[in-house]
XYZ file of C-alpha atoms in Angstrom:
744
model
C 25.394 168.661 88.283
C 27.736 168.524 85.294
C 26.050 169.456 82.042
C 25.850 166.909 79.259
C 28.323 167.709 76.447
C 26.793 169.163 73.289
C 26.738 166.678 70.443
C 28.584 167.848 67.345
C 27.600 166.784 63.811
C 29.777 166.779 60.704
C 28.380 166.177 57.235
C 28.998 167.100 53.614
C 25.939 168.427 51.742
C 25.406 169.015 48.022
C 24.781 172.738 47.353
C 22.449 174.462 44.911
C 22.443 178.025 43.605
C 26.200 178.628 43.360
C 27.417 180.262 40.171
C 30.934 181.489 41.006
C 33.698 181.547 43.597
C 32.191 184.615 45.235
C 29.079 182.495 45.859
C 31.236 179.957 47.697
C 32.610 182.744 49.866
C 29.074 184.008 50.545
C 27.868 180.555 51.609
C 30.814 180.169 53.996
C 30.192 183.621 55.482
C 26.461 183.013 55.932
C 27.011 179.684 57.653
C 29.854 181.048 59.784
C 27.436 183.647 61.196
C 24.626 181.139 61.730
C 24.080 180.161 65.361
C 25.169 176.595 66.067
C 27.582 176.330 63.118
C 31.175 175.739 64.187
C 32.807 175.356 60.787
C 31.807 175.526 57.114
C 33.996 174.777 54.111
C 32.703 175.074 50.546
C 34.144 173.380 47.474
C 32.962 175.350 44.452
C 34.251 172.727 42.001
C 32.146 169.924 43.529
C 29.234 172.149 44.637
C 29.425 170.763 48.164
C 29.812 172.177 51.656
C 31.188 170.408 54.714
C 29.511 171.724 57.868
C 30.263 171.127 61.546
C 27.302 172.115 63.757
C 25.803 171.411 67.159
C 22.291 170.507 68.303
C 21.146 174.133 68.590
C 20.295 174.037 64.864
C 18.870 171.370 62.565
C 19.778 170.454 59.007
C 16.549 172.160 57.910
C 17.670 175.279 59.784
C 20.975 175.280 57.933
C 19.118 175.041 54.635
C 16.764 177.876 55.626
C 19.708 180.169 56.453
C 20.996 179.705 52.892
C 17.599 179.860 51.160
C 17.265 183.536 52.067
C 20.150 184.333 49.710
C 19.185 181.971 46.925
C 21.327 178.996 47.913
C 20.233 175.676 49.370
C 21.321 172.325 50.782
C 20.220 169.002 49.326
C 19.011 167.121 52.410
C 19.092 163.725 50.763
C 19.614 160.376 52.419
C 21.638 159.237 49.426
C 25.400 158.908 49.618
C 26.710 162.451 49.110
C 28.943 161.652 46.118
C 26.098 159.933 44.293
C 23.832 162.887 45.079
C 26.444 165.337 43.757
C 26.856 163.351 40.537
C 23.083 163.297 40.011
C 22.807 167.033 40.709
C 25.672 167.799 38.315
C 24.061 165.683 35.612
C 20.607 167.231 36.135
C 22.071 170.748 36.287
C 24.002 170.138 33.086
C 20.927 168.824 31.238
C 18.749 171.691 32.513
C 21.313 174.338 31.570
C 21.816 172.690 28.202
C 18.101 172.775 27.341
C 17.718 176.374 28.559
C 20.798 177.521 26.660
C 19.608 175.909 23.435
C 16.167 177.524 23.770
C 17.681 180.926 24.562
C 20.107 180.592 21.636
C 17.251 179.833 19.222
C 15.439 183.037 20.273
C 18.695 185.018 20.266
C 19.566 184.168 16.657
C 16.947 186.470 15.062
C 17.775 189.191 17.632
C 21.438 188.941 16.653
C 20.664 189.061 12.902
C 18.364 192.068 13.307
C 20.846 193.916 15.497
C 23.883 193.269 13.300
C 22.457 193.480 9.758
C 19.160 195.375 10.018
C 20.000 197.875 12.742
C 18.180 200.756 11.018
C 14.953 198.801 10.412
C 12.577 200.239 13.007
C 10.202 197.207 13.298
C 13.276 195.080 13.979
C 13.826 196.927 17.257
C 10.352 196.064 18.488
C 10.734 192.402 17.434
C 14.079 192.227 19.227
C 12.624 193.762 22.390
C 9.770 191.228 22.476
C 12.137 188.296 21.931
C 14.527 189.602 24.594
C 11.904 189.419 27.339
C 11.734 185.580 27.543
C 15.475 185.278 26.895
C 16.380 187.485 29.851
C 13.555 187.024 32.295
C 12.563 183.390 31.709
C 15.639 181.507 30.534
C 17.903 183.890 32.451
C 15.528 184.663 35.288
C 17.618 182.763 37.863
C 20.414 185.309 37.462
C 18.110 188.162 38.475
C 16.409 186.304 41.333
C 19.713 185.351 42.944
C 21.158 188.822 42.382
C 18.154 190.422 44.132
C 18.379 188.029 47.104
C 22.089 188.698 47.467
C 21.652 192.464 47.127
C 19.187 192.432 50.040
C 22.017 191.155 52.233
C 24.628 193.498 50.768
C 26.388 190.815 48.726
C 27.480 190.641 45.104
C 28.495 187.632 42.958
C 28.717 186.697 39.284
C 24.898 186.737 39.190
C 25.123 190.431 40.082
C 27.493 191.095 37.170
C 25.325 189.221 34.655
C 22.096 190.770 35.941
C 23.485 194.324 35.912
C 25.126 194.075 32.487
C 22.138 192.553 30.702
C 19.560 194.698 32.500
C 21.445 197.935 31.760
C 21.716 196.963 28.082
C 18.023 196.020 27.940
C 16.696 199.116 29.755
C 18.936 201.455 27.709
C 17.736 199.796 24.482
C 14.070 199.939 25.555
C 14.410 203.683 26.283
C 15.909 204.250 22.822
C 13.135 202.172 21.222
C 10.305 204.054 22.949
C 11.914 207.521 22.862
C 14.272 207.714 19.850
C 13.568 211.444 19.451
C 15.463 212.132 22.695
C 18.668 211.510 20.761
C 17.475 212.738 17.378
C 16.927 216.281 18.626
C 20.561 216.279 19.766
C 21.721 215.130 16.372
C 22.660 211.638 17.626
C 21.587 208.182 16.506
C 19.517 206.143 19.005
C 21.412 202.843 19.233
C 19.829 199.723 20.688
C 21.734 196.764 22.167
C 19.134 194.037 22.515
C 21.503 191.658 20.712
C 24.223 192.421 23.268
C 21.952 191.661 26.230
C 20.654 188.402 24.741
C 24.010 187.208 23.414
C 25.687 187.997 26.754
C 23.173 185.805 28.554
C 23.495 183.003 25.993
C 27.298 183.047 26.193
C 27.249 183.087 29.994
C 24.759 180.190 29.977
C 26.863 178.321 27.421
C 29.956 178.854 29.570
C 28.131 177.560 32.651
C 26.863 174.553 30.665
C 30.339 173.626 29.447
C 31.694 174.315 32.935
C 29.175 171.917 34.515
C 30.037 169.273 31.958
C 33.774 169.694 32.557
C 33.379 169.772 36.356
C 31.539 166.464 36.271
C 34.489 164.923 34.440
C 36.888 165.889 37.225
C 35.071 163.403 39.471
C 35.590 160.452 37.130
C 37.973 158.628 39.462
C 35.556 158.971 42.366
C 32.760 157.622 40.184
C 34.944 154.625 39.335
C 35.534 153.951 43.033
C 31.826 154.202 43.765
C 31.175 151.919 40.791
C 33.139 149.181 42.567
C 30.238 148.813 44.988
C 27.592 146.293 43.860
C 23.977 147.474 43.766
C 22.499 144.299 45.251
C 23.633 141.264 47.245
C 22.424 137.740 47.963
C 21.466 137.069 51.581
C 21.258 133.529 52.941
C 18.332 132.898 55.284
C 17.530 129.651 57.139
C 14.864 128.683 54.615
C 15.685 130.670 51.477
C 18.133 132.806 49.499
C 17.078 136.339 48.523
C 18.553 139.120 46.410
C 18.038 142.555 47.989
C 19.441 146.108 47.621
C 22.853 146.696 49.158
C 21.396 149.400 51.453
C 19.556 146.658 53.407
C 22.626 144.634 54.375
C 23.247 144.337 58.122
C 26.153 143.241 60.306
C 25.820 139.514 60.949
C 24.134 138.737 57.627
C 25.353 135.646 55.826
C 26.141 136.701 52.261
C 26.502 134.455 49.199
C 29.001 135.622 46.557
C 29.003 133.662 43.295
C 31.906 133.479 40.810
C 32.387 136.767 38.968
C 30.420 138.824 41.497
C 31.698 141.769 43.522
C 31.919 141.218 47.260
C 29.411 143.615 48.917
C 30.752 143.749 52.503
C 33.883 143.449 54.601
C 33.754 140.162 56.414
C 35.047 136.657 56.991
C 34.687 133.534 54.868
C 32.548 130.991 56.719
C 32.119 128.489 53.885
C 33.738 127.717 50.529
C 37.069 128.375 48.856
C 37.935 130.652 45.958
C 40.376 133.186 44.556
C 39.576 136.894 44.890
C 40.911 139.766 42.786
C 42.013 142.420 45.323
C 43.894 144.623 42.860
C 41.594 147.575 43.541
C 42.925 147.638 47.108
C 46.472 146.335 46.901
C 47.488 146.971 43.301
C 48.715 143.354 43.120
C 47.509 141.573 39.989
C 47.672 138.031 41.387
C 44.391 136.854 42.954
C 44.400 135.889 46.628
C 43.288 132.451 47.788
C 40.348 132.547 50.207
C 39.653 129.712 52.626
C 37.693 129.300 55.837
C 38.430 132.289 58.090
C 39.963 134.486 55.362
C 39.215 138.210 55.438
C 37.470 139.721 52.398
C 36.717 143.321 51.434
C 33.862 145.088 49.665
C 34.448 145.893 45.998
C 36.875 143.031 45.378
C 35.863 140.426 42.788
C 35.268 136.736 43.456
C 36.785 134.656 40.653
C 36.513 130.892 41.056
C 34.236 129.179 43.560
C 31.279 130.415 45.607
C 31.871 131.980 49.007
C 29.643 132.419 52.016
C 30.675 135.491 54.011
C 29.726 136.724 57.450
C 29.190 140.503 57.165
C 31.321 142.358 59.733
C 31.525 145.864 58.236
C 28.760 147.213 56.001
C 27.828 150.468 54.297
C 30.009 153.412 55.286
C 32.194 151.275 57.587
C 33.698 149.115 54.812
C 37.266 149.759 53.698
C 36.076 150.767 50.206
C 33.547 153.248 51.631
C 36.255 154.750 53.832
C 38.546 155.099 50.817
C 35.767 156.887 48.916
C 35.112 159.122 51.910
C 38.809 159.994 52.274
C 39.074 160.883 48.578
C 35.934 163.020 48.803
C 37.147 164.765 51.959
C 40.508 165.394 50.339
C 38.822 166.961 47.319
C 36.816 169.163 49.680
C 39.907 170.277 51.595
C 41.522 173.557 50.629
C 45.110 174.104 49.631
C 46.840 177.139 51.193
C 46.781 178.940 47.837
C 43.007 178.427 47.641
C 42.466 180.332 50.892
C 44.164 183.335 49.293
C 41.990 182.988 46.173
C 38.837 182.829 48.327
C 39.745 186.145 49.975
C 40.334 187.747 46.564
C 37.037 186.371 45.206
C 35.105 187.827 48.157
C 36.120 191.405 47.226
C 36.437 190.830 43.467
C 32.828 191.506 42.433
C 32.430 194.754 44.414
C 35.682 195.999 42.866
C 34.421 195.113 39.382
C 31.168 197.012 39.969
C 33.162 199.984 41.215
C 35.406 199.763 38.127
C 32.321 199.684 35.907
C 30.917 202.817 37.572
C 34.273 204.605 37.214
C 34.420 203.551 33.561
C 30.983 205.044 32.900
C 31.957 208.210 34.747
C 35.153 208.643 32.721
C 33.227 208.235 29.476
C 30.674 210.810 30.593
C 33.469 213.295 31.284
C 35.764 212.583 28.326
C 33.550 210.718 25.851
C 32.214 213.578 23.785
C 28.942 213.302 21.877
C 28.770 209.497 22.195
C 29.560 209.541 25.916
C 26.317 207.945 27.099
C 26.234 205.268 24.415
C 29.906 204.315 24.607
C 29.994 204.704 28.374
C 27.082 202.288 28.730
C 28.703 199.766 26.378
C 32.045 199.951 28.173
C 30.494 199.698 31.643
C 28.514 196.649 30.528
C 31.628 195.064 28.967
C 33.564 195.505 32.226
C 30.767 193.813 34.178
C 30.618 190.926 31.726
C 34.287 190.183 31.110
C 35.350 190.237 34.777
C 33.690 186.987 35.807
C 35.347 185.426 38.901
C 34.498 181.871 37.808
C 37.892 181.180 36.270
C 39.585 182.399 39.454
C 37.361 180.233 41.639
C 37.825 177.125 39.534
C 41.606 177.445 39.127
C 42.649 175.609 42.299
C 39.838 173.148 43.173
C 39.507 171.647 39.698
C 43.243 170.952 39.480
C 43.205 169.439 42.977
C 40.198 167.268 42.160
C 41.796 165.895 39.015
C 45.145 165.350 40.772
C 43.557 163.529 43.705
C 41.303 161.532 41.428
C 44.255 160.451 39.305
C 46.144 159.495 42.464
C 43.196 157.395 43.660
C 43.192 155.498 40.351
C 46.832 154.602 41.017
C 46.213 153.400 44.606
C 47.525 156.655 46.104
C 45.022 158.161 48.537
C 45.680 161.827 49.317
C 43.749 162.912 52.380
C 44.189 166.681 52.214
C 45.024 169.307 49.641
C 47.972 170.740 51.560
C 49.956 167.501 51.204
C 49.361 167.466 47.473
C 50.526 171.071 47.228
C 53.618 170.482 49.403
C 54.695 167.220 47.768
C 56.626 168.810 44.915
C 58.727 170.835 47.404
C 60.007 167.787 49.334
C 63.786 167.848 49.730
C 64.266 164.953 52.189
C 62.568 161.598 52.627
C 62.788 159.672 55.896
C 61.880 155.981 55.546
C 61.241 153.232 58.052
C 62.757 149.814 57.336
C 60.496 146.958 58.388
C 57.223 146.913 56.461
C 58.164 149.957 54.414
C 61.366 149.089 52.565
C 61.040 145.400 53.448
C 58.137 142.997 53.212
C 57.688 142.906 56.981
C 57.434 139.115 56.804
C 60.447 136.915 57.617
C 61.366 134.375 54.942
C 63.949 131.627 54.722
C 66.824 132.884 52.572
C 69.423 130.158 53.201
C 69.106 126.541 54.288
C 71.923 124.057 54.927
C 71.686 120.414 55.975
C 74.618 118.535 57.458
C 75.674 115.974 54.812
C 76.817 113.653 57.602
C 73.239 113.172 58.828
C 71.683 109.822 57.979
C 69.316 109.912 55.005
C 66.683 108.046 57.006
C 63.365 109.839 56.612
C 62.906 109.936 60.397
C 66.155 111.829 60.767
C 65.523 114.119 57.825
C 66.220 117.655 59.193
C 63.268 119.149 57.300
C 60.901 116.646 58.913
C 62.342 117.450 62.325
C 62.009 121.204 61.705
C 58.385 120.830 60.641
C 57.483 118.643 63.620
C 59.057 120.984 66.185
C 57.847 124.279 64.677
C 54.265 123.042 64.481
C 54.348 123.073 68.280
C 55.952 126.523 68.483
C 54.279 129.948 68.790
C 57.435 131.887 67.866
C 56.996 134.601 65.163
C 59.614 132.877 62.968
C 57.825 129.526 63.128
C 55.532 130.439 60.236
C 58.500 131.228 57.980
C 60.159 127.877 58.736
C 56.934 125.906 58.283
C 56.194 127.680 54.972
C 59.639 126.725 53.718
C 59.513 122.982 54.471
C 55.791 122.168 54.389
C 55.736 121.660 50.605
C 58.334 118.856 50.690
C 55.751 116.102 51.231
C 57.290 115.129 54.567
C 56.030 112.412 56.937
C 54.297 113.349 60.170
C 56.480 112.994 63.277
C 55.173 112.843 66.842
C 56.892 115.191 69.331
C 57.106 114.255 72.994
C 58.290 116.252 76.004
C 58.024 119.490 74.049
C 59.362 122.559 75.866
C 59.574 126.230 74.953
C 62.538 128.136 76.380
C 61.667 131.890 76.031
C 64.357 133.896 74.279
C 66.334 130.793 73.335
C 64.435 128.127 71.431
C 62.448 124.912 71.719
C 63.282 121.321 72.506
C 61.454 118.039 72.112
C 61.920 114.275 71.876
C 61.218 112.527 68.553
C 61.563 108.729 68.237
C 63.520 108.660 71.498
C 66.050 111.352 70.532
C 66.131 114.875 71.973
C 66.412 117.755 69.484
C 67.157 121.434 69.976
C 65.944 124.242 67.689
C 66.828 127.886 68.398
C 69.529 130.536 68.507
C 73.180 129.709 67.803
C 74.282 130.667 71.301
C 71.663 128.509 73.006
C 72.158 125.453 70.796
C 75.955 125.550 71.290
C 75.382 125.802 75.032
C 73.770 122.344 74.860
C 77.216 120.841 74.221
C 76.909 120.107 70.492
C 79.954 120.313 68.220
C 80.434 123.479 66.176
C 82.419 122.872 62.978
C 84.392 125.318 60.848
C 81.842 124.850 58.057
C 79.041 125.945 60.363
C 81.067 128.906 61.607
C 81.824 130.133 58.073
C 78.216 129.813 56.909
C 76.882 131.655 59.936
C 79.434 134.444 59.542
C 78.445 135.013 55.894
C 74.724 134.979 56.680
C 75.054 137.327 59.645
C 76.911 139.841 57.474
C 73.773 139.872 55.316
C 71.681 140.665 58.419
C 70.062 137.233 58.511
C 68.708 135.683 61.706
C 70.326 132.280 62.322
C 68.304 129.281 63.513
C 70.149 126.073 64.437
C 68.779 122.529 64.590
C 70.796 119.884 66.487
C 70.515 116.620 68.322
C 72.497 116.072 71.504
C 75.849 115.861 69.675
C 75.927 117.674 66.327
C 74.388 120.389 64.167
C 71.826 118.904 61.773
C 70.751 122.020 59.883
C 71.233 125.785 59.725
C 68.571 128.248 58.573
C 69.101 131.891 57.567
C 65.976 134.042 57.854
C 65.638 137.614 56.670
C 63.025 140.244 55.985
C 63.375 140.641 52.248
C 63.541 143.998 50.515
C 60.412 144.843 48.543
C 60.578 144.136 44.858
C 60.681 147.738 43.585
C 62.435 149.333 46.560
C 65.798 149.816 44.824
C 64.164 151.296 41.734
C 62.102 153.696 43.884
C 65.130 154.879 45.893
C 67.154 155.459 42.715
C 64.240 157.381 41.195
C 63.931 159.602 44.269
C 67.662 160.358 44.173
C 67.322 161.447 40.533
C 64.639 163.861 41.691
C 67.213 165.424 44.027
C 65.656 164.086 47.221
C 67.937 163.090 50.097
C 67.091 159.669 51.613
C 67.417 158.811 55.324
C 66.776 155.304 56.692
C 65.699 155.245 60.356
C 65.030 151.859 61.940
C 64.310 150.464 65.362
C 66.204 147.336 64.329
C 69.800 146.575 65.274
C 72.827 147.881 63.409
C 73.630 144.864 61.201
C 70.156 144.404 59.643
C 69.754 148.168 59.178
C 73.185 148.535 57.575
C 72.605 145.532 55.303
C 69.332 146.988 53.957
C 70.915 150.425 53.559
C 73.825 148.962 51.583
C 71.530 146.856 49.450
C 69.453 149.930 48.509
C 72.475 152.265 48.311
C 71.218 154.525 51.100
C 74.264 156.210 52.590
C 72.567 157.848 55.594
C 70.964 155.521 58.128
C 70.433 155.113 61.855
C 69.605 151.952 63.794
C 67.920 151.265 67.136
C 65.740 154.377 66.794
C 62.922 154.851 69.263
C 59.772 156.654 68.032
C 60.961 159.846 69.711
C 64.310 159.594 67.891
C 62.557 159.573 64.511
C 60.418 162.554 65.548
C 63.438 164.565 66.695
C 65.416 163.674 63.560
C 62.640 165.032 61.321
C 62.306 168.159 63.438
C 66.053 168.828 63.103
C 65.817 168.534 59.329
C 62.919 170.983 59.305
C 64.893 173.436 61.435
C 67.550 173.323 58.717
C 64.950 174.459 56.185
C 64.225 171.038 54.686
C 60.742 170.033 53.531
C 60.511 166.505 54.916
C 58.416 163.553 53.796
C 58.118 160.474 56.014
C 57.120 156.997 54.848
C 56.233 154.427 57.499
C 53.772 151.735 58.399
C 53.767 151.064 62.142
C 52.546 152.519 65.383
C 56.171 153.373 66.145
C 56.145 155.681 63.095
C 53.039 157.607 64.152
C 54.879 160.408 65.974
C 57.278 160.965 63.071
C 54.441 160.864 60.525
C 52.581 163.547 62.448
C 55.681 165.798 62.500
C 56.588 165.409 58.814
C 55.501 167.996 56.255
C 54.248 165.215 53.971
C 53.378 161.903 55.631
C 52.955 158.632 53.738
C 51.674 155.344 55.147
C 51.793 151.937 53.514
C 48.287 150.601 52.943
C 48.927 147.441 54.963
C 50.295 149.390 57.912
C 48.773 149.940 61.334
C 45.461 151.776 61.731
C 47.167 154.563 63.682
C 49.740 155.158 60.942
C 46.969 155.200 58.332
C 44.916 157.674 60.356
C 47.801 160.100 60.876
C 49.365 159.963 57.413
C 48.007 162.367 54.812
C 48.947 160.091 51.902
C 48.237 156.361 51.868
C 49.964 154.024 49.403
C 47.443 151.216 49.005
C 49.895 148.803 47.377
C 53.322 147.647 48.559
C 54.922 149.174 45.457
C 57.414 151.805 46.663
C 57.543 153.415 43.215
C 54.255 155.002 44.259
C 56.289 157.439 46.416
C 58.070 159.213 43.527
C 54.875 158.855 41.517
C 52.937 160.754 44.204
C 55.571 163.500 44.315
C 55.519 163.868 40.517
C 51.752 164.043 40.559
C 52.038 166.786 43.164
C 54.339 168.709 40.837
C 51.959 168.353 37.875
C 49.014 169.446 39.999
C 50.816 172.489 41.389
C 51.959 173.476 37.895
C 48.328 173.128 36.775
C 47.153 175.346 39.653
C 49.767 177.977 38.857
C 48.904 177.940 35.168
C 45.214 178.274 35.986
C 45.787 181.161 38.392
C 48.125 182.900 35.941
C 45.584 182.794 33.136
C 42.704 183.730 35.439
C 44.549 186.796 36.784
C 46.062 187.682 33.402
C 42.657 187.452 31.757
C 41.148 189.950 34.180
C 44.170 192.264 34.213
C 44.098 192.481 30.403
C 40.375 192.115 29.833
C 39.024 194.764 32.208
C 41.083 197.703 30.802
C 40.276 196.517 27.273
C 36.572 196.408 28.109
C 36.783 199.849 29.718
C 37.982 201.301 26.399
C 41.695 202.082 26.937
C 42.377 201.354 23.246
C 39.692 203.722 21.977
C 41.688 206.997 22.148
C 44.581 205.549 20.114
C 42.970 202.959 17.834
C 39.249 203.700 17.966
C 38.602 200.154 19.202
C 35.817 199.459 21.686
C 35.148 195.918 22.930
C 31.631 194.777 22.157
C 29.808 193.276 25.190
C 29.050 190.181 23.088
C 32.742 189.495 22.605
C 33.332 190.199 26.306
C 30.766 187.564 27.286
C 32.303 185.029 24.889
C 35.770 185.676 26.333
C 34.443 185.320 29.896
C 32.830 181.959 29.112
C 35.971 180.769 27.346
C 38.182 181.629 30.352
C 36.272 179.288 32.698
C 36.232 176.444 30.188
C 39.960 176.940 29.510
C 40.793 176.685 33.226
C 38.809 173.472 33.695
C 40.230 171.991 30.478
C 43.770 172.752 31.630
C 43.035 170.954 34.906
C 41.803 167.891 33.039
C 45.154 167.782 31.240
C 46.725 166.466 34.479
C 44.901 163.159 33.935
C 46.987 162.400 30.870
C 50.251 163.996 32.014
C 50.863 161.343 34.714
C 50.385 157.796 33.456
């Protein structure tokens, strides 16, 4: 018998216990070697891990595997983003209170160590005060370091624990046995102030880091804030207000003026206007009537609406947007994978460097070899914190993606954001991408020879015939004439001729409405005026609809798919950025050429099948081009999948939206150059962060080891090393936050 396929689970969990990028690498390694886990991806900046596992292990089992090394999963039923925000806030408040308490105890230790270093009772006071500072307020560093050491791992906790413990033990020895040095003619130095100040500075750095990290998720918090907390449910005998978590598919929901709509659904009673700008970017409210589709997070403005819930909770469009943003922030850019590998070996190398530093001092340090060697080894351990390196990429990506989300640009993975600035060619679809995707009447001509009788009014005839038609262009014609306050006309003997047009009898006269070729074939006269009008309209890629009776043309209609409002501005902007534009359309030559000329796109192809678009992009890539594709339909799916950077219009097909890595929620094409500029700012931010993180360690470690001592007699104090380490992490996060204001 065939075995039943193993069920696979995928979920993002909040993480506890991480203190640096090496911790993130440790968590990934532990989970990767845990039975049942297929994939694990940690985001240090958000303190989350996305795990793919099968039924051979439970969520509790995953947590237990991490607990052994001092990490843990938050197995909450809350929405993961909300849980992360709460954890970040609680962690920040806890670290803040512990840092303040440790700083208060450290102040007298610092004063005694710096200004009363020869006062013997001061040493004993400092030692007593150091015990709670290190082992109570800083106890978590030692506990995690011990757990990691048992499994042969080392992280920032290891560096902090080693540096402070070495300073403390060395100082305790000199306090209890000062004569050991006195008999050798040396002074017995103590460094209690170094140990306590190191821990306070590291804690302060982590506190500021937690505060800054929470700010990088501001955009996500705003999206989550669009969801109402409660909703009003209509029951047969009452109306009740209950928490949003209790809403179910099929519930009848009441939304009053000014309230946020809690579900995706359909209007079953009432009329109103709804602000959908959070989804579409359009500032004009949308009229809602019976049968209209509404979305969670949008705001009801005028009247009350009764809505039938069709998608609730995580299945609503807003929830999916939030999930895509969160997944994108959890995804790793290619450069981050390199940083992760460096972080994994960084701490062991630092420990080795510290040991070598101590050894060199013991060999070449003279009479102060032990004292200076200890100080230098401790300084190396303290200054070489991998936090700045670990935060460099994810914080910049989080801010960039969050800023994009605020501007209705949803970036679904980090690689697209990193590649965007390198785009050299943009391939665009026509219908629905450059154009509105909805046919509209552009030109309308009535034969002046037609009687002015209201029953023969061409607009009335058009309205009467098209109301019977199911043709895709019927809606455009009806929308054009319906507002003219026309009388109702009865149509008899209505007939639809596929591919040609429609015919019907009104007040005893037969009328024809359809293509030029078909109408002329009915034997009606075709004047020079009609011929000239049609020629001009066809040159503009308009579809021609003719209305006639049995003898003459009564009216001509030119219908076209209009170019989007900001399309020309967007194309011009992209050209200024040095990007080559290619228009590929499945439409015929004339409409494609007309749109290309209107938008000043010199390179275009018509009558393209989906495979043609795919092959065109592949050829560009073979020439070394980095290609972006913007489309909206199922026919664009293959090309979107092949492109280096794929962009889908927010109102496009589900398949296009699923495949594309960037979704433009509004119809504003200026979002395309905006997304590419944001990519550039983000990549510059990442590079700046990585430069300073690497430069800091390359300069700081030799300085801490004492390379300046032989020439200048300068030795870096461990206190200054800890302050510099804390400052490096805060500087990296602050530089990432700068992206928020760089792109408006």
